mmCIF file of C-alpha atoms in Angstrom:
data_model
loop_
_atom_site.group_PDB
_atom_site.id
_atom_site.type_symbol
_atom_site.label_atom_id
_atom_site.label_comp_id
_atom_site.label_asym_id
_atom_site.label_seq_id
_atom_site.Cartn_x
_atom_site.Cartn_y
_atom_site.Cartn_z
ATOM 1 C CA MET A 147 -21.001 7.236 19.835
ATOM 2 C CA LEU A 148 -17.316 6.024 17.596
ATOM 3 C CA LYS A 149 -15.109 8.046 18.631
ATOM 4 C CA LYS A 150 -12.253 9.200 15.525
ATOM 5 C CA LEU A 151 -8.808 9.534 16.252
ATOM 6 C CA THR A 152 -6.298 10.788 13.899
ATOM 7 C CA ALA A 153 -3.520 8.178 12.803
ATOM 8 C CA ILE A 154 0.040 8.945 14.222
ATOM 9 C CA THR A 155 2.128 10.283 11.461
ATOM 10 C CA ALA A 156 4.646 12.439 12.969
ATOM 11 C CA ALA A 157 8.108 10.704 12.811
ATOM 12 C CA ALA A 158 8.625 11.012 16.625
ATOM 13 C CA ALA A 159 5.973 9.417 17.317
ATOM 14 C CA LEU A 160 5.568 6.672 15.145
ATOM 15 C CA THR A 161 9.534 5.892 17.010
ATOM 16 C CA LEU A 162 7.318 6.120 20.284
ATOM 17 C CA GLY A 163 4.900 3.898 18.987
ATOM 18 C CA LEU A 164 7.806 1.380 17.628
ATOM 19 C CA THR A 165 8.993 1.390 21.165
ATOM 20 C CA ALA A 166 5.838 0.980 23.001
ATOM 21 C CA CYS A 167 4.347 -1.785 20.792
ATOM 22 C CA SER A 168 7.798 -3.839 20.785
ATOM 23 C CA GLY A 169 6.768 -4.777 24.471
ATOM 24 C CA ASP A 170 2.823 -5.282 23.719
ATOM 25 C CA SER A 171 1.594 -8.413 22.388
ATOM 26 C CA THR A 172 -1.283 -7.661 22.417
ATOM 27 C CA ASP A 173 -3.585 -8.008 19.306
ATOM 28 C CA ALA A 174 -5.998 -5.275 18.031
ATOM 29 C CA THR A 175 -8.514 -5.287 20.337
ATOM 30 C CA ALA A 176 -11.177 -3.094 21.752
ATOM 31 C CA THR A 177 -10.580 -0.096 24.412
ATOM 32 C CA PRO A 178 -12.693 -0.893 27.779
ATOM 33 C CA ASP A 179 -15.380 0.601 26.890
ATOM 34 C CA GLY A 180 -15.628 -1.564 23.766
ATOM 35 C CA ASP A 181 -16.167 1.375 21.155
ATOM 36 C CA LEU A 182 -13.132 1.088 19.224
ATOM 37 C CA GLN A 183 -9.968 -0.820 18.032
ATOM 38 C CA THR A 184 -6.771 -0.135 17.242
ATOM 39 C CA ILE A 185 -4.882 -1.507 13.918
ATOM 40 C CA ARG A 186 -0.932 -1.101 14.253
ATOM 41 C CA VAL A 187 0.066 -0.831 10.562
ATOM 42 C CA ALA A 188 3.523 -1.865 9.791
ATOM 43 C CA THR A 189 4.441 -0.180 6.719
ATOM 44 C CA SER A 190 7.436 -0.183 4.367
ATOM 45 C CA PRO A 191 8.388 1.976 1.444
ATOM 46 C CA GLY A 192 6.829 1.927 -1.600
ATOM 47 C CA PRO A 193 3.299 2.759 -3.228
ATOM 48 C CA TYR A 194 1.082 0.246 -1.221
ATOM 49 C CA SER A 195 1.591 1.716 2.313
ATOM 50 C CA GLU A 196 1.010 5.431 1.015
ATOM 51 C CA LEU A 197 -2.159 3.813 -1.021
ATOM 52 C CA PHE A 198 -3.605 2.443 2.410
ATOM 53 C CA THR A 199 -2.770 5.554 4.072
ATOM 54 C CA ASP A 200 -4.112 7.667 1.584
ATOM 55 C CA ALA A 201 -7.380 5.742 0.842
ATOM 56 C CA VAL A 202 -7.655 2.586 3.183
ATOM 57 C CA GLY A 203 -6.609 4.281 6.371
ATOM 58 C CA PRO A 204 -9.593 6.866 6.670
ATOM 59 C CA ILE A 205 -12.190 4.756 5.661
ATOM 60 C CA LEU A 206 -11.600 2.714 8.750
ATOM 61 C CA GLU A 207 -11.152 5.680 10.686
ATOM 62 C CA GLY A 208 -14.266 6.811 9.658
ATOM 63 C CA GLN A 209 -15.615 3.652 10.984
ATOM 64 C CA GLY A 210 -13.986 4.413 14.083
ATOM 65 C CA TYR A 211 -10.992 2.739 14.071
ATOM 66 C CA GLU A 212 -7.369 3.977 15.149
ATOM 67 C CA VAL A 213 -4.666 3.504 12.775
ATOM 68 C CA GLU A 214 -1.560 3.375 14.347
ATOM 69 C CA TYR A 215 1.326 3.254 11.665
ATOM 70 C CA GLN A 216 4.532 2.000 12.682
ATOM 71 C CA SER A 217 7.484 2.502 9.792
ATOM 72 C CA PHE A 218 10.324 0.159 9.247
ATOM 73 C CA THR A 219 12.811 0.474 6.246
ATOM 74 C CA ASP A 220 12.842 -2.735 5.127
ATOM 75 C CA LEU A 221 9.921 -5.590 4.282
ATOM 76 C CA THR A 222 11.159 -8.317 6.308
ATOM 77 C CA GLN A 223 11.883 -6.267 9.141
ATOM 78 C CA ALA A 224 7.729 -5.176 8.813
ATOM 79 C CA ASP A 225 7.098 -9.123 8.564
ATOM 80 C CA THR A 226 8.766 -10.087 11.659
ATOM 81 C CA ALA A 227 7.022 -7.468 13.379
ATOM 82 C CA LEU A 228 4.003 -8.876 12.142
ATOM 83 C CA ASN A 229 4.923 -12.356 13.013
ATOM 84 C CA GLU A 230 5.810 -11.386 16.930
ATOM 85 C CA GLY A 231 2.608 -9.833 17.490
ATOM 86 C CA SER A 232 4.145 -6.359 17.312
ATOM 87 C CA ALA A 233 1.995 -5.157 14.388
ATOM 88 C CA ASP A 234 -1.088 -6.397 12.502
ATOM 89 C CA LEU A 235 -1.071 -5.459 9.476
ATOM 90 C CA ASN A 236 0.999 -5.173 6.291
ATOM 91 C CA VAL A 237 -0.105 -4.291 2.369
ATOM 92 C CA ASP A 238 3.459 -4.252 1.229
ATOM 93 C CA GLN A 239 3.978 -7.937 -0.360
ATOM 94 C CA HIS A 240 2.477 -10.586 -2.616
ATOM 95 C CA THR A 241 1.817 -14.365 -1.706
ATOM 96 C CA ALA A 242 5.463 -15.310 -3.128
ATOM 97 C CA TRP A 243 7.227 -13.007 -0.389
ATOM 98 C CA MET A 244 4.731 -14.012 2.235
ATOM 99 C CA ASN A 245 5.249 -17.941 1.330
ATOM 100 C CA VAL A 246 8.759 -17.352 1.607
ATOM 101 C CA PHE A 247 8.858 -15.602 4.716
ATOM 102 C CA ASN A 248 6.752 -18.118 6.495
ATOM 103 C CA GLU A 249 9.097 -20.713 5.188
ATOM 104 C CA GLU A 250 12.473 -19.601 5.864
ATOM 105 C CA LYS A 251 11.636 -17.594 9.204
ATOM 106 C CA GLY A 252 9.246 -20.235 10.843
ATOM 107 C CA GLY A 253 6.331 -17.777 10.118
ATOM 108 C CA ASN A 254 2.573 -17.720 10.435
ATOM 109 C CA LEU A 255 1.707 -14.761 8.161
ATOM 110 C CA ALA A 256 -1.873 -15.468 6.075
ATOM 111 C CA SER A 257 -3.521 -12.664 3.691
ATOM 112 C CA ILE A 258 -6.238 -11.067 4.235
ATOM 113 C CA THR A 259 -7.094 -9.958 0.822
ATOM 114 C CA GLU A 260 -5.874 -8.850 -2.632
ATOM 115 C CA VAL A 261 -4.990 -5.410 -3.188
ATOM 116 C CA PRO A 262 -3.966 -3.353 -5.998
ATOM 117 C CA THR A 263 -0.443 -4.059 -7.257
ATOM 118 C CA VAL A 264 2.291 -2.628 -9.381
ATOM 119 C CA PRO A 265 3.680 -4.765 -11.946
ATOM 120 C CA ALA A 266 7.311 -4.911 -12.172
ATOM 121 C CA GLY A 267 8.897 -3.884 -15.519
ATOM 122 C CA LEU A 268 11.536 -3.966 -17.650
ATOM 123 C CA TYR A 269 14.137 -1.427 -18.090
ATOM 124 C CA SER A 270 16.912 0.410 -19.522
ATOM 125 C CA ASP A 271 18.496 3.787 -20.239
ATOM 126 C CA LYS A 272 20.325 2.860 -23.126
ATOM 127 C CA TYR A 273 17.877 0.796 -25.326
ATOM 128 C CA THR A 274 13.605 1.360 -25.891
ATOM 129 C CA GLN A 275 12.999 -1.942 -28.009
ATOM 130 C CA LEU A 276 13.450 -5.941 -26.760
ATOM 131 C CA THR A 277 15.031 -6.843 -30.031
ATOM 132 C CA GLU A 278 17.636 -4.277 -29.123
ATOM 133 C CA VAL A 279 19.149 -7.108 -26.796
ATOM 134 C CA ALA A 280 23.075 -8.117 -27.366
ATOM 135 C CA ASP A 281 25.259 -10.887 -26.919
ATOM 136 C CA GLY A 282 26.585 -10.728 -23.629
ATOM 137 C CA HIS A 283 24.109 -7.582 -22.263
ATOM 138 C CA LYS A 284 23.955 -7.671 -18.981
ATOM 139 C CA VAL A 285 20.823 -7.845 -17.014
ATOM 140 C CA GLY A 286 20.115 -6.697 -13.381
ATOM 141 C CA ILE A 287 17.766 -8.741 -11.152
ATOM 142 C CA PRO A 288 16.492 -8.657 -7.761
ATOM 143 C CA LEU A 289 18.408 -11.151 -5.032
ATOM 144 C CA ASP A 290 15.837 -12.053 -2.935
ATOM 145 C CA GLY A 291 14.035 -15.524 -4.128
ATOM 146 C CA SER A 292 10.279 -14.115 -4.966
ATOM 147 C CA ASN A 293 11.211 -11.390 -7.034
ATOM 148 C CA LYS A 294 14.427 -13.335 -8.257
ATOM 149 C CA SER A 295 11.310 -15.498 -9.262
ATOM 150 C CA ARG A 296 9.466 -12.988 -11.105
ATOM 151 C CA ALA A 297 12.111 -11.147 -12.990
ATOM 152 C CA LEU A 298 13.506 -14.356 -14.420
ATOM 153 C CA HIS A 299 9.681 -15.403 -15.756
ATOM 154 C CA LEU A 300 9.654 -11.468 -17.332
ATOM 155 C CA LEU A 301 12.402 -12.874 -19.168
ATOM 156 C CA VAL A 302 10.899 -15.487 -20.317
ATOM 157 C CA ASP A 303 7.938 -13.512 -21.546
ATOM 158 C CA ALA A 304 10.360 -10.842 -23.582
ATOM 159 C CA GLY A 305 12.127 -14.222 -25.451
ATOM 160 C CA TRP A 306 15.408 -13.541 -23.727
ATOM 161 C CA ILE A 307 15.274 -17.166 -22.154
ATOM 162 C CA THR A 308 13.727 -20.249 -21.245
ATOM 163 C CA LEU A 309 13.531 -22.466 -18.297
ATOM 164 C CA GLN A 310 13.549 -26.068 -17.080
ATOM 165 C CA ASP A 311 10.146 -26.171 -15.772
ATOM 166 C CA PRO A 312 7.853 -22.812 -17.105
ATOM 167 C CA ASP A 313 5.533 -23.836 -14.764
ATOM 168 C CA ALA A 314 7.748 -23.456 -11.306
ATOM 169 C CA THR A 315 6.997 -20.646 -9.259
ATOM 170 C CA LEU A 316 10.450 -20.208 -6.875
ATOM 171 C CA VAL A 317 13.166 -20.331 -9.931
ATOM 172 C CA ALA A 318 16.750 -19.117 -9.720
ATOM 173 C CA GLU A 319 19.848 -18.615 -12.577
ATOM 174 C CA SER A 320 20.378 -22.278 -12.096
ATOM 175 C CA ASP A 321 16.597 -23.059 -13.408
ATOM 176 C CA ILE A 322 17.491 -21.449 -16.769
ATOM 177 C CA LYS A 323 17.059 -23.925 -19.596
ATOM 178 C CA ASP A 324 18.135 -21.882 -22.368
ATOM 179 C CA ASN A 325 19.879 -18.428 -22.818
ATOM 180 C CA PRO A 326 20.633 -17.577 -26.750
ATOM 181 C CA HIS A 327 21.774 -13.731 -25.754
ATOM 182 C CA ASN A 328 24.543 -15.406 -23.500
ATOM 183 C CA LEU A 329 23.002 -12.493 -21.165
ATOM 184 C CA GLU A 330 24.680 -12.102 -17.797
ATOM 185 C CA ILE A 331 22.143 -12.197 -15.306
ATOM 186 C CA ILE A 332 23.396 -10.023 -11.906
ATOM 187 C CA SER A 333 21.609 -10.506 -8.416
ATOM 188 C CA ILE A 334 21.308 -7.626 -6.187
ATOM 189 C CA ASP A 335 19.110 -5.671 -3.409
ATOM 190 C CA SER A 336 16.291 -4.519 -5.736
ATOM 191 C CA GLY A 337 16.121 -1.654 -3.752
ATOM 192 C CA ASN A 338 19.348 -0.427 -5.421
ATOM 193 C CA LEU A 339 18.747 -1.457 -9.153
ATOM 194 C CA SER A 340 16.982 1.926 -9.502
ATOM 195 C CA ARG A 341 20.021 3.821 -8.408
ATOM 196 C CA THR A 342 22.466 1.423 -10.498
ATOM 197 C CA LEU A 343 20.563 0.899 -13.621
ATOM 198 C CA PRO A 344 23.022 3.015 -15.903
ATOM 199 C CA ASP A 345 25.807 -0.029 -14.694
ATOM 200 C CA PHE A 346 23.651 -2.561 -16.381
ATOM 201 C CA ASP A 347 22.315 -2.895 -20.021
ATOM 202 C CA TRP A 348 18.682 -3.945 -18.266
ATOM 203 C CA ALA A 349 17.384 -4.296 -14.793
ATOM 204 C CA VAL A 350 13.791 -6.065 -13.799
ATOM 205 C CA ILE A 351 12.604 -3.711 -11.349
ATOM 206 C CA PRO A 352 9.494 -4.244 -8.604
ATOM 207 C CA GLY A 353 7.162 -1.440 -9.256
ATOM 208 C CA SER A 354 7.438 -0.732 -5.597
ATOM 209 C CA MET A 355 11.169 0.533 -6.056
ATOM 210 C CA SER A 356 10.480 1.640 -9.638
ATOM 211 C CA TYR A 357 7.888 4.209 -7.588
ATOM 212 C CA SER A 358 10.045 4.816 -4.513
ATOM 213 C CA ALA A 359 13.028 5.875 -6.715
ATOM 214 C CA GLY A 360 10.746 8.048 -8.681
ATOM 215 C CA LEU A 361 12.375 6.157 -12.116
ATOM 216 C CA ASP A 362 10.917 7.641 -15.042
ATOM 217 C CA PRO A 363 8.172 5.351 -16.462
ATOM 218 C CA LYS A 364 9.159 6.497 -19.692
ATOM 219 C CA LEU A 365 12.022 4.119 -19.357
ATOM 220 C CA GLN A 366 10.084 1.183 -19.224
ATOM 221 C CA VAL A 367 10.427 -1.217 -21.874
ATOM 222 C CA PHE A 368 8.200 -4.256 -21.115
ATOM 223 C CA GLN A 369 6.073 -4.784 -18.117
ATOM 224 C CA GLU A 370 5.281 -8.087 -16.655
ATOM 225 C CA THR A 371 1.818 -10.035 -16.616
ATOM 226 C CA LEU A 372 1.061 -10.767 -13.209
ATOM 227 C CA ARG A 373 1.017 -14.014 -11.961
ATOM 228 C CA PRO A 374 -1.589 -15.105 -9.123
ATOM 229 C CA GLU A 375 1.355 -15.097 -6.569
ATOM 230 C CA LEU A 376 2.491 -11.936 -7.571
ATOM 231 C CA ILE A 377 -0.628 -10.121 -6.571
ATOM 232 C CA LEU A 378 0.006 -7.683 -3.458
ATOM 233 C CA VAL A 379 -2.286 -8.710 -0.497
ATOM 234 C CA ALA A 380 -3.060 -7.758 2.797
ATOM 235 C CA VAL A 381 -1.321 -9.415 5.545
ATOM 236 C CA THR A 382 -1.779 -10.431 9.077
ATOM 237 C CA THR A 383 -1.253 -13.626 11.296
ATOM 238 C CA GLU A 384 -3.177 -17.093 10.981
ATOM 239 C CA ASP A 385 -4.794 -16.206 14.691
ATOM 240 C CA LYS A 386 -5.693 -12.768 13.400
ATOM 241 C CA LYS A 387 -7.042 -12.972 9.993
ATOM 242 C CA ASP A 388 -10.831 -13.630 11.038
ATOM 243 C CA GLN A 389 -11.250 -10.620 13.250
ATOM 244 C CA PRO A 390 -13.706 -8.127 12.554
ATOM 245 C CA TRP A 391 -11.007 -5.207 11.843
ATOM 246 C CA ALA A 392 -9.705 -7.778 9.590
ATOM 247 C CA LYS A 393 -12.613 -7.989 8.181
ATOM 248 C CA ALA A 394 -13.064 -4.401 7.938
ATOM 249 C CA VAL A 395 -9.678 -4.093 6.105
ATOM 250 C CA ALA A 396 -10.763 -6.031 3.748
ATOM 251 C CA ASP A 397 -14.446 -4.462 2.633
ATOM 252 C CA ALA A 398 -12.408 -1.362 2.801
ATOM 253 C CA TYR A 399 -11.074 -2.046 -0.403
ATOM 254 C CA ARG A 400 -14.119 -3.153 -1.942
ATOM 255 C CA SER A 401 -15.602 0.103 -0.719
ATOM 256 C CA GLU A 402 -17.125 2.614 -3.652
ATOM 257 C CA GLU A 403 -15.190 5.148 -1.167
ATOM 258 C CA PHE A 404 -11.817 3.486 -2.008
ATOM 259 C CA LYS A 405 -12.710 2.621 -5.918
ATOM 260 C CA GLN A 406 -13.380 6.343 -6.553
ATOM 261 C CA TYR A 407 -9.839 7.478 -4.943
ATOM 262 C CA PHE A 408 -8.497 4.356 -7.026
ATOM 263 C CA ASP A 409 -10.119 5.212 -10.110
ATOM 264 C CA GLU A 410 -9.204 9.119 -9.641
ATOM 265 C CA HIS A 411 -5.417 8.195 -8.917
ATOM 266 C CA ASN A 412 -4.654 5.624 -11.287
ATOM 267 C CA GLU A 413 -3.005 7.309 -14.318
ATOM 268 C CA ASN A 414 -2.210 5.495 -17.174
ATOM 269 C CA ASN A 415 -3.792 2.612 -15.639
ATOM 270 C CA TYR A 416 -0.323 2.369 -13.094
ATOM 271 C CA TRP A 417 -2.619 0.383 -10.840
ATOM 272 C CA PHE A 418 -3.504 -3.075 -11.957
ATOM 273 C CA LEU A 419 -6.755 -4.044 -9.693
ATOM 274 C CA PRO A 420 -7.311 -7.697 -9.234
ATOM 275 C CA GLU A 421 -10.539 -9.194 -10.264
ATOM 276 C CA SER A 422 -11.568 -9.848 -6.593
ATOM 277 C CA LEU A 423 -11.572 -6.075 -5.942
ATOM 278 C CA GLN A 424 -13.697 -5.393 -8.902
#
């Protein structure tokens, strides 16, 4: 009989789990009797890890998997743990971020499945309409390459700027072609955008960051149209993506149990559900 084990959630247990895993290079594999597997999930702050722990984890546990949660304060740290083999899964990044990590860090990360995504938004605590933009307004955008790109594309969608190559995936301030309002575009760490919103006229904030900060949704003036590379994915490494537990994760996101949970908790269509999960 499959034995259901409770995921480790206490802070002390998380610390011990990180310590134990740091020296353990084994994958999520069966126990000696072949009955059970452990999936080590590298979590980082935001709605995606919460959705996994609340809805997907219990489904996997019901199938006999043990789910261990390793808590990281930074997504790069979580990806490093994946890449080094001390964790098996992360659900907090989009394909663009994963590709940048692989390129810049020599990573070997691979996606298992798309997952529900919270779009980025243009926020302001001073204005309520796009037409209120004025010459010289300060616009805060994320510092990291992938989220900086989505922010600039959002400003294009808002009609505020144009890009030299509108189809380019990764862009920066130097790729701006027209900036008729002479916007002062300032890049800072995305985790600080919500806190420093009063310092800007506008700020483009990723969904995970606005969620974590508890930012008032009424301050959102405009929302991005999600490009395919910005849809969140469940990520592991190339050598693990075809293992049975990885398929179980992908299937859990498509299960009726998950869909029921999602429908009950998707107030005001806060989440975008990829077509592949419908």
